[in-house]
mmCIF file of C-alpha atoms in Angstrom:
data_model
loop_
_atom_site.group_PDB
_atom_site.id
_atom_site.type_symbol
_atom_site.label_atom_id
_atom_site.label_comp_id
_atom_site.label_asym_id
_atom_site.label_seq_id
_atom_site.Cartn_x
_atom_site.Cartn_y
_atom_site.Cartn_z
ATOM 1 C CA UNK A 143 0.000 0.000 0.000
ATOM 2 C CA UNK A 144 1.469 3.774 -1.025
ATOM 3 C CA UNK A 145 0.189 6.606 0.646
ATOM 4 C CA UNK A 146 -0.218 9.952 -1.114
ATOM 5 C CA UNK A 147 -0.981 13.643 -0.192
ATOM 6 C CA UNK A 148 -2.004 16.455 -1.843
ATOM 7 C CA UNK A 149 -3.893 20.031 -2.045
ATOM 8 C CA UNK A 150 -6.848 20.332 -4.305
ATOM 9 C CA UNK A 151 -6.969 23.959 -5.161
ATOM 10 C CA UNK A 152 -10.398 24.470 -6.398
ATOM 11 C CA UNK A 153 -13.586 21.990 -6.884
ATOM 12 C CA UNK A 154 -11.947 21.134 -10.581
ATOM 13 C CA UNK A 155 -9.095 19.311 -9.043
ATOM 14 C CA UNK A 156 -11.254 17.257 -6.878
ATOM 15 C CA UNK A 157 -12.833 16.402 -10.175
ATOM 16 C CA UNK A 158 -9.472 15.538 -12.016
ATOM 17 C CA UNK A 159 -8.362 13.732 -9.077
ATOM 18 C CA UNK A 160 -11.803 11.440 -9.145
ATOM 19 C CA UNK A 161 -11.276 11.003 -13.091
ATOM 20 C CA UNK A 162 -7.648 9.811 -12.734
ATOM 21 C CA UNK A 163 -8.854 7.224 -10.002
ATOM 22 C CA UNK A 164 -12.042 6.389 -12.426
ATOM 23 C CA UNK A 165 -9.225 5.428 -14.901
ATOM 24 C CA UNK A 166 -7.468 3.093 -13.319
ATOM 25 C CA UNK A 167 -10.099 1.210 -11.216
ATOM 26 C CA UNK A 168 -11.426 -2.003 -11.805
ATOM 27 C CA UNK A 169 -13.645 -4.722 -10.691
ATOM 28 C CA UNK A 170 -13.070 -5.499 -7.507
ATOM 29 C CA UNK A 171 -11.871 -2.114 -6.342
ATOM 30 C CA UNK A 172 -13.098 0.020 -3.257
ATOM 31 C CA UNK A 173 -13.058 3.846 -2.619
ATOM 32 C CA UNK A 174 -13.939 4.917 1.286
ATOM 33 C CA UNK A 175 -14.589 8.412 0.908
ATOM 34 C CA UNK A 176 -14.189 10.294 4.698
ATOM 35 C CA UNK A 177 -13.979 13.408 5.417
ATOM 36 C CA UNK A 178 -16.198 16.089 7.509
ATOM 37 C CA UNK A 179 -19.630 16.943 5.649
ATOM 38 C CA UNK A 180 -18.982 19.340 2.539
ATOM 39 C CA UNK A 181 -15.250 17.871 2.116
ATOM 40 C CA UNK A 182 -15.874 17.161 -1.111
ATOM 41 C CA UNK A 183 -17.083 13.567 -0.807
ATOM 42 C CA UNK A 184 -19.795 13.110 -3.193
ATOM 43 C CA UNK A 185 -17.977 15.514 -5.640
ATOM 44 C CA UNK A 186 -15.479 13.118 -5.884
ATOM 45 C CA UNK A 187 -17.807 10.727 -5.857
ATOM 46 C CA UNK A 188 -19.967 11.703 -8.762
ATOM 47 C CA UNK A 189 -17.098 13.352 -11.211
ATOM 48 C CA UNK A 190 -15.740 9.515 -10.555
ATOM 49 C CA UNK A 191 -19.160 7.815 -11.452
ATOM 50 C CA UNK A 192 -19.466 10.375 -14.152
ATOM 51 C CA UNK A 193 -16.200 9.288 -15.677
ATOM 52 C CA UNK A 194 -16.698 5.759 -15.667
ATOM 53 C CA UNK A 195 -19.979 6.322 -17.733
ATOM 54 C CA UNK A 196 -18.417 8.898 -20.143
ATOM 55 C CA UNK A 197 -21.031 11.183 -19.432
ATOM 56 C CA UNK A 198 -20.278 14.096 -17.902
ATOM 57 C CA UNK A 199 -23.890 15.212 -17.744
ATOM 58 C CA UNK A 200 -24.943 11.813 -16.053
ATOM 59 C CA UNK A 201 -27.349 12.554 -13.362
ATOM 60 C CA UNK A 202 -26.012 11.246 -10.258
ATOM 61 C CA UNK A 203 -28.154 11.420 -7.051
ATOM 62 C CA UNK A 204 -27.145 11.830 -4.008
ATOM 63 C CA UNK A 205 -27.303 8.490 -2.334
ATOM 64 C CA UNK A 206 -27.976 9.746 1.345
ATOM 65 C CA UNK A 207 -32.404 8.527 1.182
ATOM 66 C CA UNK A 208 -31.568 5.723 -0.920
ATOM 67 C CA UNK A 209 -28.322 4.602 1.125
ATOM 68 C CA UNK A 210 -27.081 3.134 -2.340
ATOM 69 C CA UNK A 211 -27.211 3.912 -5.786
ATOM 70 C CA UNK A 212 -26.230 1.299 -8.643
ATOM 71 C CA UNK A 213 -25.091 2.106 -12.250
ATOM 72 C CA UNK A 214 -25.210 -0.206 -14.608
ATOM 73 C CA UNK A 215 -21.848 0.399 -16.312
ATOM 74 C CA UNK A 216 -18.703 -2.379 -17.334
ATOM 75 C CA UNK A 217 -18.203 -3.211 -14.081
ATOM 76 C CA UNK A 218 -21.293 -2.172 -11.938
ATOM 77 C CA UNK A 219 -20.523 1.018 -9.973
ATOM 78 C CA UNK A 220 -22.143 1.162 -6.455
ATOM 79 C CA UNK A 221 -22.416 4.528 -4.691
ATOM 80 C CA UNK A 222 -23.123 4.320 -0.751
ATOM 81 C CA UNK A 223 -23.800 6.765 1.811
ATOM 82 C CA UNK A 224 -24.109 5.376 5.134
ATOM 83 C CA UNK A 225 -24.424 8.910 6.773
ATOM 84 C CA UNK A 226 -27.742 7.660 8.500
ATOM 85 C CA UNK A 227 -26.669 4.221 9.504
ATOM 86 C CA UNK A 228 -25.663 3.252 12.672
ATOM 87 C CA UNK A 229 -22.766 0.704 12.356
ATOM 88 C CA UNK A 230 -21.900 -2.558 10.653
ATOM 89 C CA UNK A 231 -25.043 -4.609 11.105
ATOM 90 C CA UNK A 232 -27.315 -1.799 9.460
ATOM 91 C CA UNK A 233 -25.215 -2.047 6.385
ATOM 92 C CA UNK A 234 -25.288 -5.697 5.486
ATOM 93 C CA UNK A 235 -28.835 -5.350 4.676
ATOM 94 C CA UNK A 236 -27.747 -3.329 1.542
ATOM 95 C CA UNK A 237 -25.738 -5.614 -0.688
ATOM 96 C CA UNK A 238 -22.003 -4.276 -0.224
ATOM 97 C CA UNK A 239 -20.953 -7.746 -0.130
ATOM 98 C CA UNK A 240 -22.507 -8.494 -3.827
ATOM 99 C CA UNK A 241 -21.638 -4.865 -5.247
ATOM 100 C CA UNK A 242 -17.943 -5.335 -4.082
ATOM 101 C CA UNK A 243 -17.507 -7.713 -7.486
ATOM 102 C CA UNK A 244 -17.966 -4.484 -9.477
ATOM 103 C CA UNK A 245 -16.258 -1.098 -8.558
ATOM 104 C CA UNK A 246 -17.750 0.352 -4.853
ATOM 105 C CA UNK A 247 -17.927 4.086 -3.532
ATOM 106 C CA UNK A 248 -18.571 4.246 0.120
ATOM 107 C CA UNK A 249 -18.983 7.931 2.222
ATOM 108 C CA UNK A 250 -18.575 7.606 5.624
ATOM 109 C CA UNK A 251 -16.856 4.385 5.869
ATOM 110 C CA UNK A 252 -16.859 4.682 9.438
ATOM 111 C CA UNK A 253 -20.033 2.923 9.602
ATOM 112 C CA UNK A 254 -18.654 0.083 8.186
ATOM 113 C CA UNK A 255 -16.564 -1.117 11.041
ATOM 114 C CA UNK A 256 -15.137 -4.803 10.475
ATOM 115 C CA UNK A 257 -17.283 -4.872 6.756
ATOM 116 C CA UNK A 258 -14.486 -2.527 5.348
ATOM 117 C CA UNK A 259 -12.520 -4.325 2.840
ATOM 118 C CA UNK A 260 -9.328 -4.729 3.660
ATOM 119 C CA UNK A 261 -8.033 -3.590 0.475
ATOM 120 C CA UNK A 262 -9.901 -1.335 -0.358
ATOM 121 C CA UNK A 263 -8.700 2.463 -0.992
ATOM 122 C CA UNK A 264 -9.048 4.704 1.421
ATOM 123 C CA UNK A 265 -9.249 9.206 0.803
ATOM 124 C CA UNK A 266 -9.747 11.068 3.621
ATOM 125 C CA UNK A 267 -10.705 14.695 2.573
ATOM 126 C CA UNK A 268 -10.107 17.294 5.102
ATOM 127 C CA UNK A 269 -10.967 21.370 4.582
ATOM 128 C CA UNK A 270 -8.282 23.654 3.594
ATOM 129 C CA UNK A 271 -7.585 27.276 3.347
ATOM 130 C CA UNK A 272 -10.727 28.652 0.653
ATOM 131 C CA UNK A 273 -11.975 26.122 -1.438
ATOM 132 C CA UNK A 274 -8.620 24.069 -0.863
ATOM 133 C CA UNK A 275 -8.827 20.485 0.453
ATOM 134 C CA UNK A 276 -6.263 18.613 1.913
ATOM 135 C CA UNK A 277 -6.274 14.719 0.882
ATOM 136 C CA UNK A 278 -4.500 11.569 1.489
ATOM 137 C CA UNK A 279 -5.079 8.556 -0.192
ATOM 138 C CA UNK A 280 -4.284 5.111 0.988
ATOM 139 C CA UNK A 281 -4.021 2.482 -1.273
ATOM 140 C CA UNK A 282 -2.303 0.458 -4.289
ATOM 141 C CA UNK A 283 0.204 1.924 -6.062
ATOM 142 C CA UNK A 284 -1.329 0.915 -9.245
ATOM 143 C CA UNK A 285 -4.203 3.343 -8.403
ATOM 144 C CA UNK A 286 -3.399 6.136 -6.472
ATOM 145 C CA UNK A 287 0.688 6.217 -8.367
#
């Protein structure tokens, strides 16, 4: 596992950043998203799922009612948010287990507990100067390189 840090300057760079990670992922892969609300989460988030459709006009709800939204894309992208859960046994209910064969976003992992993969990839997005977010990314070096 590599670790890497950098400053997004603006909104666009958060953007970049989640199309350069859309790139490279593949089946199998896992993106927990933390970060205090408005970090930038399901920005990330949605420029990613946006990229992996080639659309960059896709609608893409926020999953925070829904807990989980699936696109149907080559591989399956699953978008949680477990915002309103309370911990691990809330979530199995929701198909992670299944989704995790295609590519899976999760904000607020926390609520995950031992359910996280171990593998998975893990940005923490923390509030900067401005519109500036700090980020570090935890993962393999194949992906976040």
């Amino acid at each position: 596992m590599a670790i890497r840090r950098m400053v997004l300057e603006s909104e666009m760079a958060t953007v970049a950043l989640a199309r350069d990670l859309a790139a490279r992922a593949v089946a199998g892969d896992a993106f927990l998203l933390s970060g205090p609300l408005g970090a930038g989460k399901s920005t990330l988030a949605r420029a990613f799922i946006r990229a992996r459709a080639g659309d960059g006009a896709l609608a893409v709800p926020s999953p925070s009612f829904t807990l989980v939204q699936v696109y149907d894309l080559a591989p399956p992208v699953a978008h949680f948010d477990l915002w309103r859960l309370g911990g691990p046994d809330d979530v199995e209910e929701l198909g992670l287990e299944a989704a995790l064969a295609g590519i899976v976003l999760i904000e607020w992992p926390d609520r995950l507990g031992v359910l996280a993969p171990a593998d998975a990839v893990r940005i923490a997005l923390a509030w900067g100067e401005g519109e500036r977010r700090d980020v570090t990314i935890e993962g393999p070096e194949r992906l976040i390189g």
